[in-house]
PDB file of C-alpha atoms in Angstrom:
ATOM      1  CA  UNK A   1     160.859 101.161  61.438  1.00  0.00           C
ATOM      2  CA  UNK A   2     158.537 102.654  63.948  1.00  0.00           C
ATOM      3  CA  UNK A   3     155.586 103.716  61.364  1.00  0.00           C
ATOM      4  CA  UNK A   4     155.625  99.822  60.253  1.00  0.00           C
ATOM      5  CA  UNK A   5     153.124  99.517  62.928  1.00  0.00           C
ATOM      6  CA  UNK A   6     151.892 102.932  63.593  1.00  0.00           C
ATOM      7  CA  UNK A   7     148.155 102.797  63.100  1.00  0.00           C
ATOM      8  CA  UNK A   8     148.617  99.375  65.482  1.00  0.00           C
ATOM      9  CA  UNK A   9     145.406 100.528  66.577  1.00  0.00           C
ATOM     10  CA  UNK A  10     143.443 101.102  63.660  1.00  0.00           C
ATOM     11  CA  UNK A  11     144.774  97.580  63.008  1.00  0.00           C
ATOM     12  CA  UNK A  12     142.471  95.431  64.937  1.00  0.00           C
ATOM     13  CA  UNK A  13     139.397  96.784  64.009  1.00  0.00           C
ATOM     14  CA  UNK A  14     140.048  94.093  61.637  1.00  0.00           C
ATOM     15  CA  UNK A  15     139.539  91.353  64.533  1.00  0.00           C
ATOM     16  CA  UNK A  16     136.117  89.973  64.740  1.00  0.00           C
ATOM     17  CA  UNK A  17     135.965  90.627  60.633  1.00  0.00           C
ATOM     18  CA  UNK A  18     137.038  87.492  59.849  1.00  0.00           C
ATOM     19  CA  UNK A  19     140.885  89.205  58.866  1.00  0.00           C
ATOM     20  CA  UNK A  20     143.648  89.815  60.816  1.00  0.00           C
ATOM     21  CA  UNK A  21     147.251  91.413  59.696  1.00  0.00           C
ATOM     22  CA  UNK A  22     150.678  89.778  59.494  1.00  0.00           C
ATOM     23  CA  UNK A  23     154.052  91.504  60.619  1.00  0.00           C
ATOM     24  CA  UNK A  24     156.640  89.131  57.468  1.00  0.00           C
ATOM     25  CA  UNK A  25     159.976  88.966  59.198  1.00  0.00           C
ATOM     26  CA  UNK A  26     163.013  87.319  57.464  1.00  0.00           C
ATOM     27  CA  UNK A  27     165.556  85.134  59.662  1.00  0.00           C
ATOM     28  CA  UNK A  28     167.219  83.074  56.573  1.00  0.00           C
ATOM     29  CA  UNK A  29     167.604  84.113  53.538  1.00  0.00           C
ATOM     30  CA  UNK A  30     165.181  82.209  51.484  1.00  0.00           C
ATOM     31  CA  UNK A  31     161.839  82.148  53.598  1.00  0.00           C
ATOM     32  CA  UNK A  32     159.462  84.549  54.484  1.00  0.00           C
ATOM     33  CA  UNK A  33     157.959  84.030  58.257  1.00  0.00           C
ATOM     34  CA  UNK A  34     155.192  85.656  60.728  1.00  0.00           C
ATOM     35  CA  UNK A  35     153.352  86.449  63.236  1.00  0.00           C
ATOM     36  CA  UNK A  36     149.955  88.876  63.902  1.00  0.00           C
ATOM     37  CA  UNK A  37     150.355  92.221  64.101  1.00  0.00           C
ATOM     38  CA  UNK A  38     147.748  92.628  66.706  1.00  0.00           C
ATOM     39  CA  UNK A  39     150.651  90.916  68.865  1.00  0.00           C
ATOM     40  CA  UNK A  40     153.187  92.860  68.436  1.00  0.00           C
ATOM     41  CA  UNK A  41     153.888  95.961  70.441  1.00  0.00           C
ATOM     42  CA  UNK A  42     156.990  96.920  69.223  1.00  0.00           C
ATOM     43  CA  UNK A  43     159.629  96.993  66.231  1.00  0.00           C
ATOM     44  CA  UNK A  44     163.385  98.886  66.243  1.00  0.00           C
ATOM     45  CA  UNK A  45     166.770  97.609  65.215  1.00  0.00           C
ATOM     46  CA  UNK A  46     168.374  95.024  67.153  1.00  0.00           C
ATOM     47  CA  UNK A  47     170.060  97.014  70.740  1.00  0.00           C
ATOM     48  CA  UNK A  48     172.480  96.504  72.129  1.00  0.00           C
ATOM     49  CA  UNK A  49     172.064  93.085  74.211  1.00  0.00           C
ATOM     50  CA  UNK A  50     173.090  92.387  77.692  1.00  0.00           C
ATOM     51  CA  UNK A  51     174.079  88.663  78.303  1.00  0.00           C
ATOM     52  CA  UNK A  52     172.230  86.508  81.094  1.00  0.00           C
ATOM     53  CA  UNK A  53     175.073  83.661  82.266  1.00  0.00           C
ATOM     54  CA  UNK A  54     172.890  81.095  82.804  1.00  0.00           C
ATOM     55  CA  UNK A  55     169.370  81.355  80.964  1.00  0.00           C
ATOM     56  CA  UNK A  56     167.857  78.864  78.435  1.00  0.00           C
ATOM     57  CA  UNK A  57     170.515  78.941  75.404  1.00  0.00           C
ATOM     58  CA  UNK A  58     167.679  80.600  73.183  1.00  0.00           C
ATOM     59  CA  UNK A  59     167.877  83.614  75.047  1.00  0.00           C
ATOM     60  CA  UNK A  60     169.825  85.926  72.904  1.00  0.00           C
ATOM     61  CA  UNK A  61     170.338  88.463  76.173  1.00  0.00           C
ATOM     62  CA  UNK A  62     168.078  91.058  77.525  1.00  0.00           C
ATOM     63  CA  UNK A  63     167.655  94.657  76.180  1.00  0.00           C
ATOM     64  CA  UNK A  64     166.688  97.798  77.641  1.00  0.00           C
ATOM     65  CA  UNK A  65     164.101  99.871  75.758  1.00  0.00           C
ATOM     66  CA  UNK A  66     162.878 103.127  77.638  1.00  0.00           C
ATOM     67  CA  UNK A  67     163.979 101.458  81.168  1.00  0.00           C
ATOM     68  CA  UNK A  68     162.360  97.891  80.915  1.00  0.00           C
ATOM     69  CA  UNK A  69     164.595  94.991  80.733  1.00  0.00           C
ATOM     70  CA  UNK A  70     163.047  92.643  78.027  1.00  0.00           C
ATOM     71  CA  UNK A  71     164.583  88.745  77.344  1.00  0.00           C
ATOM     72  CA  UNK A  72     165.593  88.524  73.601  1.00  0.00           C
ATOM     73  CA  UNK A  73     164.571  85.405  71.693  1.00  0.00           C
ATOM     74  CA  UNK A  74     166.786  84.244  69.008  1.00  0.00           C
ATOM     75  CA  UNK A  75     164.057  82.791  66.900  1.00  0.00           C
ATOM     76  CA  UNK A  76     166.286  81.384  64.587  1.00  0.00           C
ATOM     77  CA  UNK A  77     167.598  78.663  67.010  1.00  0.00           C
ATOM     78  CA  UNK A  78     164.120  78.484  69.038  1.00  0.00           C
ATOM     79  CA  UNK A  79     161.979  76.868  65.523  1.00  0.00           C
ATOM     80  CA  UNK A  80     165.788  75.055  64.797  1.00  0.00           C
ATOM     81  CA  UNK A  81     167.856  76.459  62.571  1.00  0.00           C
ATOM     82  CA  UNK A  82     171.385  77.042  63.209  1.00  0.00           C
ATOM     83  CA  UNK A  83     171.626  80.471  64.805  1.00  0.00           C
ATOM     84  CA  UNK A  84     173.886  83.083  63.637  1.00  0.00           C
ATOM     85  CA  UNK A  85     175.020  86.030  64.350  1.00  0.00           C
ATOM     86  CA  UNK A  86     173.038  89.160  63.834  1.00  0.00           C
ATOM     87  CA  UNK A  87     174.333  91.241  60.671  1.00  0.00           C
ATOM     88  CA  UNK A  88     173.246  94.905  59.406  1.00  0.00           C
ATOM     89  CA  UNK A  89     169.676  93.583  59.009  1.00  0.00           C
ATOM     90  CA  UNK A  90     169.082  92.383  62.374  1.00  0.00           C
ATOM     91  CA  UNK A  91     165.587  93.510  64.332  1.00  0.00           C
ATOM     92  CA  UNK A  92     163.815  93.059  67.614  1.00  0.00           C
ATOM     93  CA  UNK A  93     160.240  92.374  67.889  1.00  0.00           C
ATOM     94  CA  UNK A  94     158.489  93.354  70.738  1.00  0.00           C
ATOM     95  CA  UNK A  95     155.609  90.688  71.256  1.00  0.00           C
ATOM     96  CA  UNK A  96     153.146  90.740  74.097  1.00  0.00           C
ATOM     97  CA  UNK A  97     152.278  86.693  74.448  1.00  0.00           C
ATOM     98  CA  UNK A  98     149.991  85.288  77.403  1.00  0.00           C
ATOM     99  CA  UNK A  99     150.440  88.843  80.278  1.00  0.00           C
ATOM    100  CA  UNK A 100     154.438  88.535  79.218  1.00  0.00           C
ATOM    101  CA  UNK A 101     156.885  90.911  77.335  1.00  0.00           C
ATOM    102  CA  UNK A 102     159.564  89.772  74.821  1.00  0.00           C
ATOM    103  CA  UNK A 103     161.910  90.309  71.912  1.00  0.00           C
ATOM    104  CA  UNK A 104     162.173  88.177  69.143  1.00  0.00           C
ATOM    105  CA  UNK A 105     165.323  88.331  67.463  1.00  0.00           C
ATOM    106  CA  UNK A 106     164.751  88.646  63.363  1.00  0.00           C
ATOM    107  CA  UNK A 107     166.483  89.379  60.352  1.00  0.00           C
ATOM    108  CA  UNK A 108     164.857  91.527  58.082  1.00  0.00           C
ATOM    109  CA  UNK A 109     161.646  92.990  58.501  1.00  0.00           C
ATOM    110  CA  UNK A 110     159.766  93.149  55.280  1.00  0.00           C
ATOM    111  CA  UNK A 111     156.058  95.127  55.532  1.00  0.00           C
ATOM    112  CA  UNK A 112     152.581  94.298  57.064  1.00  0.00           C
ATOM    113  CA  UNK A 113     150.102  92.363  54.755  1.00  0.00           C
ATOM    114  CA  UNK A 114     146.208  92.508  55.448  1.00  0.00           C
ATOM    115  CA  UNK A 115     144.789  88.804  55.252  1.00  0.00           C
ATOM    116  CA  UNK A 116     141.340  86.954  55.886  1.00  0.00           C
ATOM    117  CA  UNK A 117     141.123  83.798  57.770  1.00  0.00           C
ATOM    118  CA  UNK A 118     140.185  82.104  55.085  1.00  0.00           C
ATOM    119  CA  UNK A 119     143.448  82.430  53.245  1.00  0.00           C
ATOM    120  CA  UNK A 120     145.373  81.239  56.069  1.00  0.00           C
ATOM    121  CA  UNK A 121     145.992  77.374  55.918  1.00  0.00           C
ATOM    122  CA  UNK A 122     146.512  75.278  58.372  1.00  0.00           C
ATOM    123  CA  UNK A 123     150.104  73.488  58.327  1.00  0.00           C
ATOM    124  CA  UNK A 124     150.454  70.062  56.826  1.00  0.00           C
ATOM    125  CA  UNK A 125     149.627  67.483  58.138  1.00  0.00           C
ATOM    126  CA  UNK A 126     153.223  65.625  57.035  1.00  0.00           C
ATOM    127  CA  UNK A 127     155.089  68.446  58.865  1.00  0.00           C
ATOM    128  CA  UNK A 128     154.372  66.185  61.776  1.00  0.00           C
ATOM    129  CA  UNK A 129     153.686  67.535  65.729  1.00  0.00           C
ATOM    130  CA  UNK A 130     156.711  68.593  66.535  1.00  0.00           C
ATOM    131  CA  UNK A 131     157.128  72.076  63.884  1.00  0.00           C
ATOM    132  CA  UNK A 132     156.837  75.792  65.030  1.00  0.00           C
ATOM    133  CA  UNK A 133     153.995  76.431  62.858  1.00  0.00           C
ATOM    134  CA  UNK A 134     150.607  77.188  63.407  1.00  0.00           C
ATOM    135  CA  UNK A 135     149.325  78.267  59.471  1.00  0.00           C
ATOM    136  CA  UNK A 136     150.924  79.111  56.423  1.00  0.00           C
ATOM    137  CA  UNK A 137     149.693  80.775  53.948  1.00  0.00           C
ATOM    138  CA  UNK A 138     150.835  82.389  50.126  1.00  0.00           C
ATOM    139  CA  UNK A 139     151.416  85.855  49.270  1.00  0.00           C
ATOM    140  CA  UNK A 140     153.099  87.816  45.781  1.00  0.00           C
ATOM    141  CA  UNK A 141     155.675  89.147  46.963  1.00  0.00           C
ATOM    142  CA  UNK A 142     158.309  90.851  44.665  1.00  0.00           C
ATOM    143  CA  UNK A 143     156.520  89.794  41.697  1.00  0.00           C
ATOM    144  CA  UNK A 144     156.054  86.245  42.429  1.00  0.00           C
ATOM    145  CA  UNK A 145     154.570  83.926  44.248  1.00  0.00           C
ATOM    146  CA  UNK A 146     155.830  82.652  47.596  1.00  0.00           C
ATOM    147  CA  UNK A 147     155.142  80.718  50.570  1.00  0.00           C
ATOM    148  CA  UNK A 148     154.506  82.157  53.983  1.00  0.00           C
ATOM    149  CA  UNK A 149     155.051  80.520  57.192  1.00  0.00           C
ATOM    150  CA  UNK A 150     152.891  81.640  60.948  1.00  0.00           C
ATOM    151  CA  UNK A 151     155.093  80.647  63.705  1.00  0.00           C
ATOM    152  CA  UNK A 152     153.646  79.196  66.513  1.00  0.00           C
ATOM    153  CA  UNK A 153     154.870  81.197  69.434  1.00  0.00           C
ATOM    154  CA  UNK A 154     152.893  79.484  72.213  1.00  0.00           C
ATOM    155  CA  UNK A 155     155.377  76.662  71.429  1.00  0.00           C
ATOM    156  CA  UNK A 156     158.754  78.695  71.352  1.00  0.00           C
ATOM    157  CA  UNK A 157     157.273  80.308  74.789  1.00  0.00           C
ATOM    158  CA  UNK A 158     156.510  77.103  76.228  1.00  0.00           C
ATOM    159  CA  UNK A 159     159.895  75.699  75.675  1.00  0.00           C
ATOM    160  CA  UNK A 160     161.888  78.039  77.136  1.00  0.00           C
ATOM    161  CA  UNK A 161     159.362  78.902  79.855  1.00  0.00           C
ATOM    162  CA  UNK A 162     158.007  76.754  82.157  1.00  0.00           C
ATOM    163  CA  UNK A 163     153.957  76.940  82.664  1.00  0.00           C
ATOM    164  CA  UNK A 164     153.257  74.742  85.379  1.00  0.00           C
ATOM    165  CA  UNK A 165     149.714  73.163  85.605  1.00  0.00           C
ATOM    166  CA  UNK A 166     149.329  72.506  89.105  1.00  0.00           C
ATOM    167  CA  UNK A 167     146.287  74.454  91.015  1.00  0.00           C
ATOM    168  CA  UNK A 168     147.043  76.949  93.591  1.00  0.00           C
ATOM    169  CA  UNK A 169     145.578  75.125  97.089  1.00  0.00           C
ATOM    170  CA  UNK A 170     142.010  75.758  97.696  1.00  0.00           C
ATOM    171  CA  UNK A 171     141.275  76.776  93.578  1.00  0.00           C
ATOM    172  CA  UNK A 172     139.164  73.169  93.788  1.00  0.00           C
ATOM    173  CA  UNK A 173     135.741  73.201  95.550  1.00  0.00           C
ATOM    174  CA  UNK A 174     135.775  69.410  96.783  1.00  0.00           C
ATOM    175  CA  UNK A 175     131.826  69.376  96.159  1.00  0.00           C
ATOM    176  CA  UNK A 176     131.902  69.821  92.834  1.00  0.00           C
ATOM    177  CA  UNK A 177     134.278  67.287  91.918  1.00  0.00           C
ATOM    178  CA  UNK A 178     132.153  64.329  91.872  1.00  0.00           C
ATOM    179  CA  UNK A 179     130.348  66.391  89.284  1.00  0.00           C
ATOM    180  CA  UNK A 180     132.636  66.751  87.013  1.00  0.00           C
ATOM    181  CA  UNK A 181     134.011  63.457  85.564  1.00  0.00           C
ATOM    182  CA  UNK A 182     131.889  62.839  81.915  1.00  0.00           C
ATOM    183  CA  UNK A 183     130.929  66.454  81.548  1.00  0.00           C
ATOM    184  CA  UNK A 184     132.917  67.235  78.418  1.00  0.00           C
ATOM    185  CA  UNK A 185     133.924  70.784  77.136  1.00  0.00           C
ATOM    186  CA  UNK A 186     135.180  71.517  73.452  1.00  0.00           C
ATOM    187  CA  UNK A 187     138.461  73.200  73.183  1.00  0.00           C
ATOM    188  CA  UNK A 188     139.156  75.197  70.132  1.00  0.00           C
ATOM    189  CA  UNK A 189     143.371  76.435  69.573  1.00  0.00           C
ATOM    190  CA  UNK A 190     145.380  76.199  66.265  1.00  0.00           C
ATOM    191  CA  UNK A 191     148.601  75.741  68.641  1.00  0.00           C
ATOM    192  CA  UNK A 192     148.989  72.639  69.924  1.00  0.00           C
ATOM    193  CA  UNK A 193     150.980  73.810  72.703  1.00  0.00           C
ATOM    194  CA  UNK A 194     148.234  75.253  73.498  1.00  0.00           C
ATOM    195  CA  UNK A 195     144.951  72.800  73.871  1.00  0.00           C
ATOM    196  CA  UNK A 196     147.681  70.399  75.142  1.00  0.00           C
ATOM    197  CA  UNK A 197     147.943  73.128  78.448  1.00  0.00           C
ATOM    198  CA  UNK A 198     144.387  73.380  78.439  1.00  0.00           C
ATOM    199  CA  UNK A 199     143.046  69.448  77.933  1.00  0.00           C
ATOM    200  CA  UNK A 200     146.618  68.724  80.733  1.00  0.00           C
ATOM    201  CA  UNK A 201     144.761  70.997  83.527  1.00  0.00           C
ATOM    202  CA  UNK A 202     141.408  69.954  82.845  1.00  0.00           C
ATOM    203  CA  UNK A 203     141.824  66.859  83.204  1.00  0.00           C
ATOM    204  CA  UNK A 204     142.920  66.222  86.187  1.00  0.00           C
ATOM    205  CA  UNK A 205     139.423  66.782  87.284  1.00  0.00           C
ATOM    206  CA  UNK A 206     138.125  64.247  84.989  1.00  0.00           C
ATOM    207  CA  UNK A 207     136.505  66.274  82.561  1.00  0.00           C
ATOM    208  CA  UNK A 208     136.530  65.005  79.097  1.00  0.00           C
ATOM    209  CA  UNK A 209     138.562  67.001  76.420  1.00  0.00           C
ATOM    210  CA  UNK A 210     137.717  67.570  72.376  1.00  0.00           C
ATOM    211  CA  UNK A 211     139.520  69.635  70.599  1.00  0.00           C
ATOM    212  CA  UNK A 212     139.636  70.941  67.846  1.00  0.00           C
ATOM    213  CA  UNK A 213     142.289  73.199  65.940  1.00  0.00           C
ATOM    214  CA  UNK A 214     140.254  76.025  64.075  1.00  0.00           C
ATOM    215  CA  UNK A 215     136.585  77.865  64.317  1.00  0.00           C
ATOM    216  CA  UNK A 216     135.491  75.916  60.370  1.00  0.00           C
ATOM    217  CA  UNK A 217     136.269  72.738  62.160  1.00  0.00           C
ATOM    218  CA  UNK A 218     134.646  73.329  65.580  1.00  0.00           C
ATOM    219  CA  UNK A 219     132.071  75.116  63.995  1.00  0.00           C
ATOM    220  CA  UNK A 220     131.637  71.733  61.359  1.00  0.00           C
ATOM    221  CA  UNK A 221     131.466  69.432  64.475  1.00  0.00           C
ATOM    222  CA  UNK A 222     129.012  72.041  66.296  1.00  0.00           C
ATOM    223  CA  UNK A 223     126.490  71.426  63.228  1.00  0.00           C
ATOM    224  CA  UNK A 224     126.771  67.842  62.696  1.00  0.00           C
ATOM    225  CA  UNK A 225     126.064  67.115  66.377  1.00  0.00           C
ATOM    226  CA  UNK A 226     122.603  69.726  65.296  1.00  0.00           C
ATOM    227  CA  UNK A 227     122.459  67.663  62.837  1.00  0.00           C
ATOM    228  CA  UNK A 228     122.125  64.595  64.474  1.00  0.00           C
ATOM    229  CA  UNK A 229     119.577  65.812  66.611  1.00  0.00           C
ATOM    230  CA  UNK A 230     121.863  66.495  69.555  1.00  0.00           C
ATOM    231  CA  UNK A 231     121.152  69.393  72.120  1.00  0.00           C
ATOM    232  CA  UNK A 232     124.713  70.938  72.510  1.00  0.00           C
ATOM    233  CA  UNK A 233     124.600  73.109  74.868  1.00  0.00           C
ATOM    234  CA  UNK A 234     123.535  69.885  76.685  1.00  0.00           C
ATOM    235  CA  UNK A 235     126.388  68.233  75.254  1.00  0.00           C
ATOM    236  CA  UNK A 236     128.768  70.256  76.511  1.00  0.00           C
ATOM    237  CA  UNK A 237     129.127  71.896  79.452  1.00  0.00           C
ATOM    238  CA  UNK A 238     130.955  74.401  77.541  1.00  0.00           C
ATOM    239  CA  UNK A 239     133.443  75.992  75.020  1.00  0.00           C
ATOM    240  CA  UNK A 240     136.920  77.095  75.238  1.00  0.00           C
ATOM    241  CA  UNK A 241     137.978  79.350  72.280  1.00  0.00           C
ATOM    242  CA  UNK A 242     141.212  81.227  71.118  1.00  0.00           C
ATOM    243  CA  UNK A 243     140.253  84.061  69.020  1.00  0.00           C
ATOM    244  CA  UNK A 244     143.061  84.271  65.715  1.00  0.00           C
ATOM    245  CA  UNK A 245     142.982  80.492  64.279  1.00  0.00           C
ATOM    246  CA  UNK A 246     143.393  80.325  60.495  1.00  0.00           C
ATOM    247  CA  UNK A 247     140.176  79.402  57.973  1.00  0.00           C
ATOM    248  CA  UNK A 248     137.693  80.957  61.036  1.00  0.00           C
ATOM    249  CA  UNK A 249     138.781  83.084  64.243  1.00  0.00           C
ATOM    250  CA  UNK A 250     136.623  82.943  67.651  1.00  0.00           C
ATOM    251  CA  UNK A 251     135.207  86.073  66.856  1.00  0.00           C
ATOM    252  CA  UNK A 252     133.687  84.541  64.019  1.00  0.00           C
ATOM    253  CA  UNK A 253     132.052  81.574  65.341  1.00  0.00           C
ATOM    254  CA  UNK A 254     131.211  82.766  68.321  1.00  0.00           C
ATOM    255  CA  UNK A 255     129.086  84.388  65.743  1.00  0.00           C
ATOM    256  CA  UNK A 256     128.251  81.700  63.977  1.00  0.00           C
ATOM    257  CA  UNK A 257     127.143  79.912  66.875  1.00  0.00           C
ATOM    258  CA  UNK A 258     125.392  82.207  68.768  1.00  0.00           C
ATOM    259  CA  UNK A 259     123.382  83.173  65.175  1.00  0.00           C
ATOM    260  CA  UNK A 260     121.648  79.825  65.276  1.00  0.00           C
ATOM    261  CA  UNK A 261     119.209  78.813  66.999  1.00  0.00           C
ATOM    262  CA  UNK A 262     119.346  75.368  68.136  1.00  0.00           C
ATOM    263  CA  UNK A 263     123.160  75.632  69.703  1.00  0.00           C
ATOM    264  CA  UNK A 264     122.977  80.107  70.531  1.00  0.00           C
ATOM    265  CA  UNK A 265     123.175  78.940  74.558  1.00  0.00           C
ATOM    266  CA  UNK A 266     126.321  77.284  74.458  1.00  0.00           C
ATOM    267  CA  UNK A 267     128.242  78.596  77.244  1.00  0.00           C
ATOM    268  CA  UNK A 268     131.835  79.951  74.978  1.00  0.00           C
ATOM    269  CA  UNK A 269     135.329  80.947  77.055  1.00  0.00           C
ATOM    270  CA  UNK A 270     137.363  83.104  75.368  1.00  0.00           C
ATOM    271  CA  UNK A 271     141.127  81.924  75.923  1.00  0.00           C
ATOM    272  CA  UNK A 272     143.922  84.062  73.993  1.00  0.00           C
ATOM    273  CA  UNK A 273     147.353  85.831  74.217  1.00  0.00           C
ATOM    274  CA  UNK A 274     145.810  88.273  73.443  1.00  0.00           C
ATOM    275  CA  UNK A 275     146.235  91.593  75.977  1.00  0.00           C
ATOM    276  CA  UNK A 276     144.153  94.101  76.760  1.00  0.00           C
ATOM    277  CA  UNK A 277     140.730  96.354  76.465  1.00  0.00           C
ATOM    278  CA  UNK A 278     139.829  94.876  73.332  1.00  0.00           C
ATOM    279  CA  UNK A 279     139.564  91.772  74.070  1.00  0.00           C
ATOM    280  CA  UNK A 280     136.808  92.457  76.576  1.00  0.00           C
ATOM    281  CA  UNK A 281     135.212  94.650  73.735  1.00  0.00           C
ATOM    282  CA  UNK A 282     134.845  91.958  71.368  1.00  0.00           C
ATOM    283  CA  UNK A 283     133.299  89.496  73.720  1.00  0.00           C
ATOM    284  CA  UNK A 284     130.460  91.640  74.779  1.00  0.00           C
ATOM    285  CA  UNK A 285     130.079  92.514  70.667  1.00  0.00           C
ATOM    286  CA  UNK A 286     129.656  88.903  69.656  1.00  0.00           C
ATOM    287  CA  UNK A 287     128.799  87.677  72.618  1.00  0.00           C
ATOM    288  CA  UNK A 288     130.984  85.266  74.417  1.00  0.00           C
ATOM    289  CA  UNK A 289     130.096  84.854  78.048  1.00  0.00           C
ATOM    290  CA  UNK A 290     133.593  84.763  79.555  1.00  0.00           C
ATOM    291  CA  UNK A 291     137.194  86.310  78.748  1.00  0.00           C
ATOM    292  CA  UNK A 292     140.881  84.485  80.008  1.00  0.00           C
ATOM    293  CA  UNK A 293     144.140  85.890  79.201  1.00  0.00           C
ATOM    294  CA  UNK A 294     146.326  82.699  78.540  1.00  0.00           C
ATOM    295  CA  UNK A 295     147.890  80.436  80.786  1.00  0.00           C
ATOM    296  CA  UNK A 296     146.332  81.258  84.008  1.00  0.00           C
ATOM    297  CA  UNK A 297     145.908  76.958  84.980  1.00  0.00           C
ATOM    298  CA  UNK A 298     143.910  78.752  88.194  1.00  0.00           C
ATOM    299  CA  UNK A 299     141.260  80.851  86.614  1.00  0.00           C
ATOM    300  CA  UNK A 300     140.420  78.738  84.216  1.00  0.00           C
ATOM    301  CA  UNK A 301     139.843  76.104  86.642  1.00  0.00           C
ATOM    302  CA  UNK A 302     137.035  79.112  88.344  1.00  0.00           C
ATOM    303  CA  UNK A 303     135.443  79.428  84.789  1.00  0.00           C
ATOM    304  CA  UNK A 304     134.521  75.274  84.955  1.00  0.00           C
ATOM    305  CA  UNK A 305     133.692  75.670  88.290  1.00  0.00           C
ATOM    306  CA  UNK A 306     131.130  78.687  88.401  1.00  0.00           C
ATOM    307  CA  UNK A 307     129.927  77.489  84.701  1.00  0.00           C
ATOM    308  CA  UNK A 308     129.067  73.851  86.489  1.00  0.00           C
ATOM    309  CA  UNK A 309     127.643  75.322  89.028  1.00  0.00           C
ATOM    310  CA  UNK A 310     124.967  77.163  86.968  1.00  0.00           C
ATOM    311  CA  UNK A 311     124.216  74.231  84.891  1.00  0.00           C
ATOM    312  CA  UNK A 312     123.674  71.790  88.642  1.00  0.00           C
ATOM    313  CA  UNK A 313     121.693  74.759  89.779  1.00  0.00           C
ATOM    314  CA  UNK A 314     119.389  75.241  86.539  1.00  0.00           C
TER     315      UNK A 314
END
């Protein structure tokens, strides 16, 4: 199974080219699910687990991987299916999201597929707000066309781990409080949970939040304002965008904005659950102004305040 991810470092080069690779797996006998390879650290056969009395019901146990204790989430039950005992096909996908490492108990791990973000579509609106998908796509699998559901891991984690939006004492600059009401920030993220976290954090400051669920939707909105004669950088204090999104990722969105003279000076912050120095390199490459790894309310507010000071003093 380690061979599945043997070239993961090379695969990160796809990010920024509006491409991604998905790790396909099953949690029941009929459906295929996926998560982005770039968030996967390792795939192993399900090891022996230790029980965690009093833990969240979706925590199946704790695995010890090379001396590190990793909580293992039963992905099947976490997204609403009936929990079943692991069988011989059971695997653990070890991931890193929002600066934390966790394992997901899944069934058979299939293989990795290379896609473009334009092939990835949002889930149908009729699926309702409470579904656990950020996107869907269709692939050829075992000689037939099959739907693949891409898991909203941030939603799964937010229902297990409490993310506190309260700000630490001293973070809020009282001299800026009166400057914040009426300022607008565009949040771009395919995860409704991630958008809510940012919205609830910044709404405490009186800032007006505009939301888009993917890069193309955001770019279309910005171009509409441009065509109406609005100065985008005056309309918005800043844009906060995720990296990975259907149809157009955050890197491509940033590149498109920077390439348009009418809005190239828009302040852009990349806010992503992807960790590591790679993102800092991509921020410089495509021209983002800041990078924040999710979810850090204090740092988010500090970045907004820093930008507000620049606007006021300009």
